[in-house]
Short mmCIF file of C-alpha atoms in Angstrom, two decimals:
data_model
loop_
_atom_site.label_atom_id
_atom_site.label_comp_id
_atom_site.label_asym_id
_atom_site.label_seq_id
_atom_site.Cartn_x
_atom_site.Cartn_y
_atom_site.Cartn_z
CA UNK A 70 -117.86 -136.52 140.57
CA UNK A 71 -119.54 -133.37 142.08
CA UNK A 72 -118.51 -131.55 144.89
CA UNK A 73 -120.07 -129.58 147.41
CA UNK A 74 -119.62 -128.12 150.98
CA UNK A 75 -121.86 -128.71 153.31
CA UNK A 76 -123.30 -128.67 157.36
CA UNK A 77 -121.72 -125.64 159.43
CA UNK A 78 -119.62 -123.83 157.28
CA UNK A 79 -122.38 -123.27 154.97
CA UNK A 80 -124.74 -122.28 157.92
CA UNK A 81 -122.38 -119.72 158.83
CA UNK A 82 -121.16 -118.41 155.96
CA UNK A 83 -124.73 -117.01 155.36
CA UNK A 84 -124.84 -115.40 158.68
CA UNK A 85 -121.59 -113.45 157.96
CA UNK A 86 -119.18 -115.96 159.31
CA UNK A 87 -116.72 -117.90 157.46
CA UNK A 88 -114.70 -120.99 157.37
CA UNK A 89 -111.35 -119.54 156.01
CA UNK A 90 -108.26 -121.13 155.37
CA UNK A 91 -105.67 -120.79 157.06
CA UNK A 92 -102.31 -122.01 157.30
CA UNK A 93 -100.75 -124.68 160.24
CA UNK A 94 -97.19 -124.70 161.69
CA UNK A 95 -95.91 -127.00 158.64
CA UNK A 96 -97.24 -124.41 156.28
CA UNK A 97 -100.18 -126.57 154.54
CA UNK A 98 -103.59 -124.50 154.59
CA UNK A 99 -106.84 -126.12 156.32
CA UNK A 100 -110.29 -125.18 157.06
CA UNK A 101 -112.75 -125.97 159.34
CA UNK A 102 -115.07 -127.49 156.50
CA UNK A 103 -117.27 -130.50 155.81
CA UNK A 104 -117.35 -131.72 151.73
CA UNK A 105 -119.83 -134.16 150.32
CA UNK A 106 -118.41 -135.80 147.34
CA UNK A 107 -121.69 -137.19 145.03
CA UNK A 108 -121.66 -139.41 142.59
CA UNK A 109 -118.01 -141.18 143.14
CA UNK A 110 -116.65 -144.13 144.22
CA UNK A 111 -113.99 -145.11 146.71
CA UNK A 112 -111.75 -146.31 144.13
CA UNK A 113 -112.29 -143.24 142.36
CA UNK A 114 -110.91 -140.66 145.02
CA UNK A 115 -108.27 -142.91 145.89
CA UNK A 116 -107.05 -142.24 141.67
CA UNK A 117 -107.60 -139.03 142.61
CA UNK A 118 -104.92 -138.57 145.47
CA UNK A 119 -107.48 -138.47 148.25
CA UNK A 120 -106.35 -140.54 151.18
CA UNK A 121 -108.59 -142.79 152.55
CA UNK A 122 -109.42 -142.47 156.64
CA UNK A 123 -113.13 -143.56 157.35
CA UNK A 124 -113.47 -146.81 159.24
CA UNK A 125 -117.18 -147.01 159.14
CA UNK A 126 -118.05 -144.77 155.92
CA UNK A 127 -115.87 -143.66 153.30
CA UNK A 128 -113.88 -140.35 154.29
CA UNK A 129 -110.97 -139.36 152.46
CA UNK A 130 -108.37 -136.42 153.21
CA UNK A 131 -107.27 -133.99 150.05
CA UNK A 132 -103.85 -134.00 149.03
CA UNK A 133 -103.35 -130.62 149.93
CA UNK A 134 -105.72 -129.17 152.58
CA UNK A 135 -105.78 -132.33 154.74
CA UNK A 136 -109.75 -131.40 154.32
CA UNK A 137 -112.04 -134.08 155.01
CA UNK A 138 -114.38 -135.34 152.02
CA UNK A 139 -117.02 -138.06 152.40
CA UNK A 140 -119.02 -139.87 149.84
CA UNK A 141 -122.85 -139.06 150.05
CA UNK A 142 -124.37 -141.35 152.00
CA UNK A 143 -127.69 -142.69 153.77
CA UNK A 144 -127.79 -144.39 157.02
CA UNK A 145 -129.98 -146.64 158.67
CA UNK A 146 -130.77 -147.34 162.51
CA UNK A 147 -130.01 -150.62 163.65
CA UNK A 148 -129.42 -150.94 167.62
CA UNK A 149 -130.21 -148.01 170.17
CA UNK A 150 -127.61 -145.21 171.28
CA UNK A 151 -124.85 -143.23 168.74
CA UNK A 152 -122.99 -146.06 167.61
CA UNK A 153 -126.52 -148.32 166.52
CA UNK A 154 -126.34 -147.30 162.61
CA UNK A 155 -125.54 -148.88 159.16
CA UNK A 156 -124.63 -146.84 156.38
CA UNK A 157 -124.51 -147.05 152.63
CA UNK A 158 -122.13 -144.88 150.29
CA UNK A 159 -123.12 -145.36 146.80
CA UNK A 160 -122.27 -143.26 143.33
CA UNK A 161 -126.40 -143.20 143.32
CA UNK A 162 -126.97 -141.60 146.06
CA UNK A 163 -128.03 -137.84 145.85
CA UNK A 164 -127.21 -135.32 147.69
CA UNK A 165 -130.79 -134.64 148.60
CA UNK A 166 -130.71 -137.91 150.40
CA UNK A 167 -127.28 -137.25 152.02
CA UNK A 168 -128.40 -133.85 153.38
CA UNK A 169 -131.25 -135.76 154.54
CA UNK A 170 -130.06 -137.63 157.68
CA UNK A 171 -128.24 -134.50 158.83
CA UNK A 172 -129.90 -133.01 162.36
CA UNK A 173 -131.03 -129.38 161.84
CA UNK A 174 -132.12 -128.34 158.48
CA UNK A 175 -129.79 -125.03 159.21
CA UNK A 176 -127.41 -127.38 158.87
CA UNK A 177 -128.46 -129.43 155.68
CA UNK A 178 -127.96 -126.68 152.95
CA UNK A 179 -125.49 -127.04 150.53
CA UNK A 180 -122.69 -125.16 147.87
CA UNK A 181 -121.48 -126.52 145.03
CA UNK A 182 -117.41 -126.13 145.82
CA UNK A 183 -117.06 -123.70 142.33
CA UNK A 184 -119.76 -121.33 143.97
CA UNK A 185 -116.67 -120.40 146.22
CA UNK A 186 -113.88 -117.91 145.47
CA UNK A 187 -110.40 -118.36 145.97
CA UNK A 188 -110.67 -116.85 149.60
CA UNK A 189 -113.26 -119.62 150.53
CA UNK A 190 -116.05 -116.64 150.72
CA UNK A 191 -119.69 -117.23 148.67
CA UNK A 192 -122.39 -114.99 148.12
CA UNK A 193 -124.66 -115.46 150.49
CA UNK A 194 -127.70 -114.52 147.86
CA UNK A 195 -126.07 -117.53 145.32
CA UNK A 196 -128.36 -119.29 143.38
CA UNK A 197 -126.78 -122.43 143.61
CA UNK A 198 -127.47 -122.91 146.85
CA UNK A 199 -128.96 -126.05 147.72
CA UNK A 200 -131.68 -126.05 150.29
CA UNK A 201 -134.42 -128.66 149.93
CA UNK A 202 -135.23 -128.97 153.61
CA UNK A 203 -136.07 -124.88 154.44
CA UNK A 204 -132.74 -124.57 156.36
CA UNK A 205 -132.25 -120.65 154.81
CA UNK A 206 -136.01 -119.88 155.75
CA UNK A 207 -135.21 -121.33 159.25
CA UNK A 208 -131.99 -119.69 159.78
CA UNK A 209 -133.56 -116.25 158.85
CA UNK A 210 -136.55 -117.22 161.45
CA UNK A 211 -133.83 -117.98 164.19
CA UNK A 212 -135.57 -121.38 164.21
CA UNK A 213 -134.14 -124.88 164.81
CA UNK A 214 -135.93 -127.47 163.12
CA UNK A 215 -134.82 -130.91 162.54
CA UNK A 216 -135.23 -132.45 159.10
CA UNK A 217 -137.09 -135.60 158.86
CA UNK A 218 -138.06 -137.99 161.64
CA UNK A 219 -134.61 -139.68 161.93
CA UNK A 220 -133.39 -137.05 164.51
CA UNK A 221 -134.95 -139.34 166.31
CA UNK A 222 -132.53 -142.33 165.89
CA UNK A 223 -129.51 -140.36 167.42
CA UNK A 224 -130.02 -139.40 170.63
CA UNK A 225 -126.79 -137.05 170.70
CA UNK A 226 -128.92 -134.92 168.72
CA UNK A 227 -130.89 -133.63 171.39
CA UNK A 228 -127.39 -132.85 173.17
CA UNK A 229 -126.70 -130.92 169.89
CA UNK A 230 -129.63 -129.05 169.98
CA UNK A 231 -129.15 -128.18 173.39
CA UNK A 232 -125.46 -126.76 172.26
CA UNK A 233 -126.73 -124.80 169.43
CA UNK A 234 -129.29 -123.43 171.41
CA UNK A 235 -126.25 -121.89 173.68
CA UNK A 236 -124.76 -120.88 170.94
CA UNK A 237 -127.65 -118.64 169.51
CA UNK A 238 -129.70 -117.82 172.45
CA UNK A 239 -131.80 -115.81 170.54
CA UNK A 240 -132.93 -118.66 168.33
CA UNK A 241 -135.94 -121.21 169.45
CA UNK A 242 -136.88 -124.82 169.23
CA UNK A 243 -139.50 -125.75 166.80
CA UNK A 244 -142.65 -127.05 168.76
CA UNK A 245 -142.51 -129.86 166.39
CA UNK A 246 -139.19 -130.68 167.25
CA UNK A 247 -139.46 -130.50 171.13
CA UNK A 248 -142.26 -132.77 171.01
CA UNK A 249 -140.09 -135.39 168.98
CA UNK A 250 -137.21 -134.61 171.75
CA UNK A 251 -139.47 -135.39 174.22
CA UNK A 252 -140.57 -138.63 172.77
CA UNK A 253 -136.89 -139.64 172.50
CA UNK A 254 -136.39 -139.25 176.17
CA UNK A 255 -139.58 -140.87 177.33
CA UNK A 256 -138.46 -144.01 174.39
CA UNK A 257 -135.12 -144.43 176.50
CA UNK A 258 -132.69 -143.29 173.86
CA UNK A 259 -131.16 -140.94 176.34
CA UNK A 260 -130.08 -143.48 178.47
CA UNK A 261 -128.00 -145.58 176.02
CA UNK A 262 -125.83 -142.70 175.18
CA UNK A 263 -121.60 -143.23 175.79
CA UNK A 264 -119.99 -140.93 178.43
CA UNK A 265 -117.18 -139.25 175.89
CA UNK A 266 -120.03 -137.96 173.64
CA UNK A 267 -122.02 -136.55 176.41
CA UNK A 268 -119.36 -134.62 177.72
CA UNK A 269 -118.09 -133.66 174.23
CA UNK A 270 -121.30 -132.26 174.11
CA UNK A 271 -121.51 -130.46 177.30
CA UNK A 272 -118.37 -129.51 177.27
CA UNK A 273 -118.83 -127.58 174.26
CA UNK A 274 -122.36 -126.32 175.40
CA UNK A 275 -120.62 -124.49 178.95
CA UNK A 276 -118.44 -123.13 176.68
CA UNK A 277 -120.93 -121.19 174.39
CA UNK A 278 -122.03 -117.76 174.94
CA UNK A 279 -124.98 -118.31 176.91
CA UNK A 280 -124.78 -121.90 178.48
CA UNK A 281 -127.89 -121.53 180.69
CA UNK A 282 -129.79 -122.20 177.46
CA UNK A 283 -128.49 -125.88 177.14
CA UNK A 284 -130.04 -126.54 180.45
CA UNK A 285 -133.36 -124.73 180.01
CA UNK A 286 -133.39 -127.36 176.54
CA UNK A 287 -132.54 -130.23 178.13
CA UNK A 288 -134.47 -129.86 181.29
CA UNK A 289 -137.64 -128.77 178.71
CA UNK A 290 -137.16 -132.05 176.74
CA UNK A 291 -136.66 -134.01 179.96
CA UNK A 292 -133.36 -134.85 179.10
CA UNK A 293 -131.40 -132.93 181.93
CA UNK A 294 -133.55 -135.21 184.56
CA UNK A 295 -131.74 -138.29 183.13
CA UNK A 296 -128.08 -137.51 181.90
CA UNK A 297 -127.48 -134.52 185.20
CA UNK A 298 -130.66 -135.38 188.04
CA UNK A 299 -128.38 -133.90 190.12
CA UNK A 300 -128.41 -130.64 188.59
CA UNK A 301 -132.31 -130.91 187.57
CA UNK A 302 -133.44 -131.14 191.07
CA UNK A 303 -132.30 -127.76 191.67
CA UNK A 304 -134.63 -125.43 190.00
CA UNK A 305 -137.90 -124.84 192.67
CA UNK A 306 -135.41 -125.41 195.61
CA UNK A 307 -135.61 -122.11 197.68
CA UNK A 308 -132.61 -120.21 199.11
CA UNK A 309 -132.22 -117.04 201.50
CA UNK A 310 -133.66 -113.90 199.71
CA UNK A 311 -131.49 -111.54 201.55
CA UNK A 312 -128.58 -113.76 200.20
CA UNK A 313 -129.71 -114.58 196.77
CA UNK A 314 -132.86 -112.44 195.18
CA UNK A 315 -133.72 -114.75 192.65
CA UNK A 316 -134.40 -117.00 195.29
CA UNK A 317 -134.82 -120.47 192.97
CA UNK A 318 -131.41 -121.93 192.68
CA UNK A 319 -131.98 -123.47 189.50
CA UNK A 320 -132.26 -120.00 188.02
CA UNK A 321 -128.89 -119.14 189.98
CA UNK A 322 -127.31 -122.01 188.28
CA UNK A 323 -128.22 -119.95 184.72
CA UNK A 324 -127.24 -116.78 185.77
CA UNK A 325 -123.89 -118.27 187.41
CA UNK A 326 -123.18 -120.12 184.23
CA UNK A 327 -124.14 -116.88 182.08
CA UNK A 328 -121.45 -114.87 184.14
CA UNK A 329 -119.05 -117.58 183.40
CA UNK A 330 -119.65 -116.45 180.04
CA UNK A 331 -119.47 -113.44 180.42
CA UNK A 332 -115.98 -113.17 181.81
CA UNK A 333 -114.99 -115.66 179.28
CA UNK A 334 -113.70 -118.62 181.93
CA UNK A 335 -112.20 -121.52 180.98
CA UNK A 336 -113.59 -124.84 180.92
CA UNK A 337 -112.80 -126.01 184.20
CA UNK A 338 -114.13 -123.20 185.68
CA UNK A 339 -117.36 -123.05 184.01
CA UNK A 340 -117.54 -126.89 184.95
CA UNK A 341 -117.33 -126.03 188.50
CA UNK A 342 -120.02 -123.19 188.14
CA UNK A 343 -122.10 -126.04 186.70
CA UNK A 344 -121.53 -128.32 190.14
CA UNK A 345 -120.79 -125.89 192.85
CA UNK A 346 -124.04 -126.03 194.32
CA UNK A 347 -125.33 -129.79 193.59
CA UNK A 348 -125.86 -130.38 197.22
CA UNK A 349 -128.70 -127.64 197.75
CA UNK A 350 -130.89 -130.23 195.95
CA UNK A 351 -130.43 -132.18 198.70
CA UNK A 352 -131.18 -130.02 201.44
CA UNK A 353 -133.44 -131.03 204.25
CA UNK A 354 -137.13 -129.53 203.43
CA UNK A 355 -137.23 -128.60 207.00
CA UNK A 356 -134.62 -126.35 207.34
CA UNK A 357 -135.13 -124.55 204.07
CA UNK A 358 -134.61 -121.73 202.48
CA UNK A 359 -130.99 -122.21 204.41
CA UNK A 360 -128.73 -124.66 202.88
CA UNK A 361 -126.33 -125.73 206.04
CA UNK A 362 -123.57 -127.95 204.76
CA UNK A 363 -124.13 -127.67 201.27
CA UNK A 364 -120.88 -127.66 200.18
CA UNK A 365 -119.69 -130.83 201.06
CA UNK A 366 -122.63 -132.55 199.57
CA UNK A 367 -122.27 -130.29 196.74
CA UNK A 368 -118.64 -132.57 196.90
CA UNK A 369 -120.24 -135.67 197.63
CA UNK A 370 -122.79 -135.06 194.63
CA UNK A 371 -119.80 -134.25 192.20
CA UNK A 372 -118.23 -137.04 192.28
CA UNK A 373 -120.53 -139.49 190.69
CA UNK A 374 -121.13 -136.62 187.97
CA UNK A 375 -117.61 -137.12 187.07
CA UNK A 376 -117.16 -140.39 187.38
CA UNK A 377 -120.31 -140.71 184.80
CA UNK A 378 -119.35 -138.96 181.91
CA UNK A 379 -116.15 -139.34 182.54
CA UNK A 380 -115.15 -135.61 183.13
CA UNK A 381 -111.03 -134.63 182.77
CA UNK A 382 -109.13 -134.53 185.79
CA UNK A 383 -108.42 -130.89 185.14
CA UNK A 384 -112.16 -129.73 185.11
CA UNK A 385 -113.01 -132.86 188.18
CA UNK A 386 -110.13 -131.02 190.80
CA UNK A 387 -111.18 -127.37 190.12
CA UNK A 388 -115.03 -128.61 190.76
CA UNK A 389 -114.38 -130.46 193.89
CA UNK A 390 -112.27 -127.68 195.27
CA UNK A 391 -115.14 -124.63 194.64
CA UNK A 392 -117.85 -126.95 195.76
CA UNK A 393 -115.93 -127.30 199.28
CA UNK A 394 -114.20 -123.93 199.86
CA UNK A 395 -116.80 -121.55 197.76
CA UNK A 396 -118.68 -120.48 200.75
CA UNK A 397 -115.35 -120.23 202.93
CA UNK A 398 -113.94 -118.04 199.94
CA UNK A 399 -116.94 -115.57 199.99
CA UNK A 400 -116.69 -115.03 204.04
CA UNK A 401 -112.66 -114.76 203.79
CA UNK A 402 -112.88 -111.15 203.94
CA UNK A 403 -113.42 -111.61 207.46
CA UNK A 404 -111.03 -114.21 208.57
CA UNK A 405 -107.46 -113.23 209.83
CA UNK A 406 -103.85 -114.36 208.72
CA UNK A 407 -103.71 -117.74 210.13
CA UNK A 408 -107.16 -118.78 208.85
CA UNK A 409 -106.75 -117.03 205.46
CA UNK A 410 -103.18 -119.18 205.30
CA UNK A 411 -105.14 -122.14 206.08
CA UNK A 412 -107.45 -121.52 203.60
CA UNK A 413 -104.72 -121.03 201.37
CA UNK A 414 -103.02 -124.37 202.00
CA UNK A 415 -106.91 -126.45 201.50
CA UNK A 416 -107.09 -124.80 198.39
CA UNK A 417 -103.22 -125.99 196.79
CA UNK A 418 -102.87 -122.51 196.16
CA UNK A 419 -99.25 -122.35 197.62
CA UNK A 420 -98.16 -125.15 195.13
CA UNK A 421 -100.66 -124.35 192.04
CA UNK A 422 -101.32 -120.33 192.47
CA UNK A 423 -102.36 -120.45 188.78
CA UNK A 424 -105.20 -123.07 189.85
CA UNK A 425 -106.29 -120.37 192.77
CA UNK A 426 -107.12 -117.57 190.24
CA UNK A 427 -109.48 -120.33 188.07
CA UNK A 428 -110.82 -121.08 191.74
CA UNK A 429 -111.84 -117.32 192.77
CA UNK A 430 -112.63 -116.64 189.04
CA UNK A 431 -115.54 -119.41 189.53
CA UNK A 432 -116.65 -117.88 192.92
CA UNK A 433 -116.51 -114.37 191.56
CA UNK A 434 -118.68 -116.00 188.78
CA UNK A 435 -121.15 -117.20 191.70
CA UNK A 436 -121.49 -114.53 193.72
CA UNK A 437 -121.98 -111.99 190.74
CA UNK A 438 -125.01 -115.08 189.40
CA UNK A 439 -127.33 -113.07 191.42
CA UNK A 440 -130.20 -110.99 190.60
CA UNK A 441 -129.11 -106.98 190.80
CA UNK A 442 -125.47 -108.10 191.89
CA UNK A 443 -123.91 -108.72 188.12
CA UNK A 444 -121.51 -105.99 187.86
CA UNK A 445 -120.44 -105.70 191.48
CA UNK A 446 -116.86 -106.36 192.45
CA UNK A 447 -115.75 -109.25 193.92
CA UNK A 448 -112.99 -108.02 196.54
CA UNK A 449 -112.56 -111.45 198.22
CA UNK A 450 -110.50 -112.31 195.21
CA UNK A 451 -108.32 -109.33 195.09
CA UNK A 452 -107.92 -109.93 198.96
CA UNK A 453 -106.67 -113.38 199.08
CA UNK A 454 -104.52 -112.96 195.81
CA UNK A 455 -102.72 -110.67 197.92
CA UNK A 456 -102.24 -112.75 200.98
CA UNK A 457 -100.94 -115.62 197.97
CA UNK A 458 -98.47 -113.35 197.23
CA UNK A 459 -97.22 -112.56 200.37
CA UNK A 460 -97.03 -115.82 201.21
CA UNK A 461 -95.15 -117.06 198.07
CA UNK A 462 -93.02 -113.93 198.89
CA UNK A 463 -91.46 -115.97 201.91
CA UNK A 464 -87.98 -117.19 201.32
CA UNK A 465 -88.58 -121.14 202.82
CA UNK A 466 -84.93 -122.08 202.01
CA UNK A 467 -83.45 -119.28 203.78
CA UNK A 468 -85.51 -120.21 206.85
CA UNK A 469 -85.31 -123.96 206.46
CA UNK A 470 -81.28 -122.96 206.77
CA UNK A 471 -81.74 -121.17 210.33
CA UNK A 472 -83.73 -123.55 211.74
CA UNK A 473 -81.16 -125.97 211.02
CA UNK A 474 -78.25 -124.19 211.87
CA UNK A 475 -80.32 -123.82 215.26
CA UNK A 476 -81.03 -127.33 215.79
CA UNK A 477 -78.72 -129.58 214.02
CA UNK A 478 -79.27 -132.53 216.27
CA UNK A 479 -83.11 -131.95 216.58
CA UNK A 480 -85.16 -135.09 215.69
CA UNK A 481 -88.56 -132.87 214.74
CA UNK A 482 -85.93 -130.72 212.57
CA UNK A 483 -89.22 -131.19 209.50
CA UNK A 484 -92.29 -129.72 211.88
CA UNK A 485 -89.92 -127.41 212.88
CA UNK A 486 -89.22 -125.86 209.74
CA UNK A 487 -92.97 -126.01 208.81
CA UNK A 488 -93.75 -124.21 212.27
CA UNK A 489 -91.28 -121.53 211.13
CA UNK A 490 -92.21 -121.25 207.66
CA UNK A 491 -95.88 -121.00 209.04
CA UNK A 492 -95.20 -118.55 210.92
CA UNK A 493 -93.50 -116.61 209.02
CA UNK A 494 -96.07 -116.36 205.87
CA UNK A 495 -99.03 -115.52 208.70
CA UNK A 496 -97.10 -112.64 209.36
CA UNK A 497 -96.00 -111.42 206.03
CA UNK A 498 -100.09 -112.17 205.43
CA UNK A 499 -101.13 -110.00 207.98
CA UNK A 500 -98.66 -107.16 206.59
CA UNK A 501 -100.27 -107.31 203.65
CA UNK A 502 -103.50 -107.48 204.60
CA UNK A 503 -103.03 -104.43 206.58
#
């Protein structure tokens, strides 16, 4: 039985980054590592403690770690789309052959697990090191290459490589390997892919640090055009120079995403940078560069994105919310106290003020998307987190009580408590907004 770690925390242990232990609330250690166990069988690991938790491949979890540990393996397409594969764990197969089917060869390279010390560091310059597909030569290039045609059975693959390429936006696609990405998408295996790993995979891919690079990859391999048309129809649509200098609003989307980023938003919000502008895709060709009524196509749009891939509720509300109030939000500096309290109530913010701030965070993110307008402020926020306050500031029982004691016998006693309350927070809004 021979042991080895393998995929990502191999990778990045020899660009300075590694998996370390550490320990979890009930005080056993784990790591974020992958183990390939050669030249065992099931039976085998389960004499050796391991407990058994594969349903399709033999995966086992050590005693102690809670570490997962698979038996090398080779796989075999048999139907389209993620799930279409057969696989065969057998003490004869190598690990050459395991590290075979995996995607990238910067992520087929391989440790034997005594190479590492006791702190789960290696020397990067280790000898041992196994590496038949290039993967060290390719990391050092910045290059992401797959390893053998069979990238091309797994169509989440090219979702991968759109994620990685987010990840390190400094690193390029092989030619070889866009070309076989390309093929993929014009063979159909796009379209058989299952919404939870899509949005796994895009979900992970806003959240790197330069998500405008998963689209650029997808949309180069074709890919964006079938899993997000909505958002691939936006790049050659013109807007209003004097509003946006870049003018193309696909290259908005980037630099919107890229400030999400930047100021390190959440999910949800970086979700809603993704969709805020679907509906200028659909703008009229007549009335262009303007984009009148955008936002509730933008909406409109949204909702079958959601539905598709099955997007959480969490991320689906925040969207729908910045793709109908984001415009409203950026001209708020220059409505009064009633409309800024109306705004206020469209937006939930009176109920979910925590929701608000993701909300302005993801308009501050698009209005600083533009070219020469990165680092300017964003007052609007500051503004309207100050009329939020005021607003919550307003003691609703206490008037609730006076209107009652007013009108005891009043059948509209409810409207007229809201009218009060209403009142009441315009004015305390327009105190604070000076």
């Amino acid at each position: 039985m021979e042991i080895y770690l393998v995929g990502g925390a191999v990778r990045d242990g020899l660009l300075g980054h590694f998996h370390l232990p550490y320990r979890r609330p009930d005080g056993t250690a784990h790591a974020d590592r992958d183990w390939v166990v050669v030249g065992a069988t099931p039976e085998a690991m389960v004499a050796a403690g391991y407990l058994p938790v594969g349903r399709d491949f033999p995966v086992f979890l050590h005693p102690v770690t809670r570490e997962e540990y698979a038996l090398a393996r080779t796989e075999r397409k048999t139907a389209r789309g993620y799930h279409g594969f057969a696989f065969h764990a057998d003490p004869d197969v190598t690990l050459e052959q395991d590290l075979a089917r995996r995607d990238l060869t910067i992520n087929a390279m391989a440790l034997p697990a005594a190479a590492l010390g006791a702190d789960g560091r290696f020397d990067p310059a280790d000898p041992r090191l196994v590496d038949p597909y290039g993967g060290q030569r390719d990391l050092q290039a910045k290059v992401l290459r797959h390893v053998t045609p069979a990238f091309a059975e797994d169509p989440v693959r090219i979702l991968r490589m759109a994620r990685f390429a987010a990840r390190w936006p400094d690193f390029s696609v092989a030619p070889e390997t866009m070309a076989l990405m390309r093929q993929m998408v014009t063979d159909g295996e796009v379209d058989h892919l299952v919404p939870e790993r899509v949005w796994q995979e895009l979900s992970r891919g806003l959240m790197e640090q330069r998500p405008s690079r998963m689209l650029q990859v997808l949309r180069d391999c074709g890919a964006l055009r079938v899993l997000l048309p909505e958002v691939d129809r936006l790049w050659g649509v013109p807007q209003r120079a004097d509003y946006h200098p870049e003018v193309d609003t696909g290259v908005h989307l980037e630099m919107v995403l890229d400030m999400s980023a930047r100021l390190d938003a959440p999910l949800p919000v970086r979700y809603a940078c993704l969709c805020h502008d679907l509906g200028k895709g659909t703008t009229p060709s007549d009335i262009l560069p303007r984009h009148l009524g955008h936002e509730e196509r933008s909406a409109k749009l949204l909702q079958a994105v959601s539905k598709r891939w099955r997007v959480p509720r969490e991320c689906h509300e925040l969207a729908d919310l910045v793709a109908r109030e984001h415009g409203n939000i950026h001209r708020s500096a220059s409505l009064g106290a009633a409309a800024t309290l109306r705004l206020l109530q469209r937006c939930d913010a009176l109920r979910r003020p925590q929701r608000f701030e993701q909300v302005l965070l993801a308009c501050e993110c698009d209005a600083r998307g533009r070219l020469h307008h990165d680092d300017q402020p964003y007052p609007q926020a500051t503004r309207l987190l100050a009329a939020l306050r005021a607003a919550l500031a307003v003691d609703t029982q206490a008037i609730a009580q006076r209107v009652q004691a007013q009108h005891p016998t009043a059948r509209d006693l409810g409207p007229r408590i809201a009218a009060a309350i209403a009142h009441a927070r315009e004015q305390a809004i327009a105190q604070a907004l000076g």
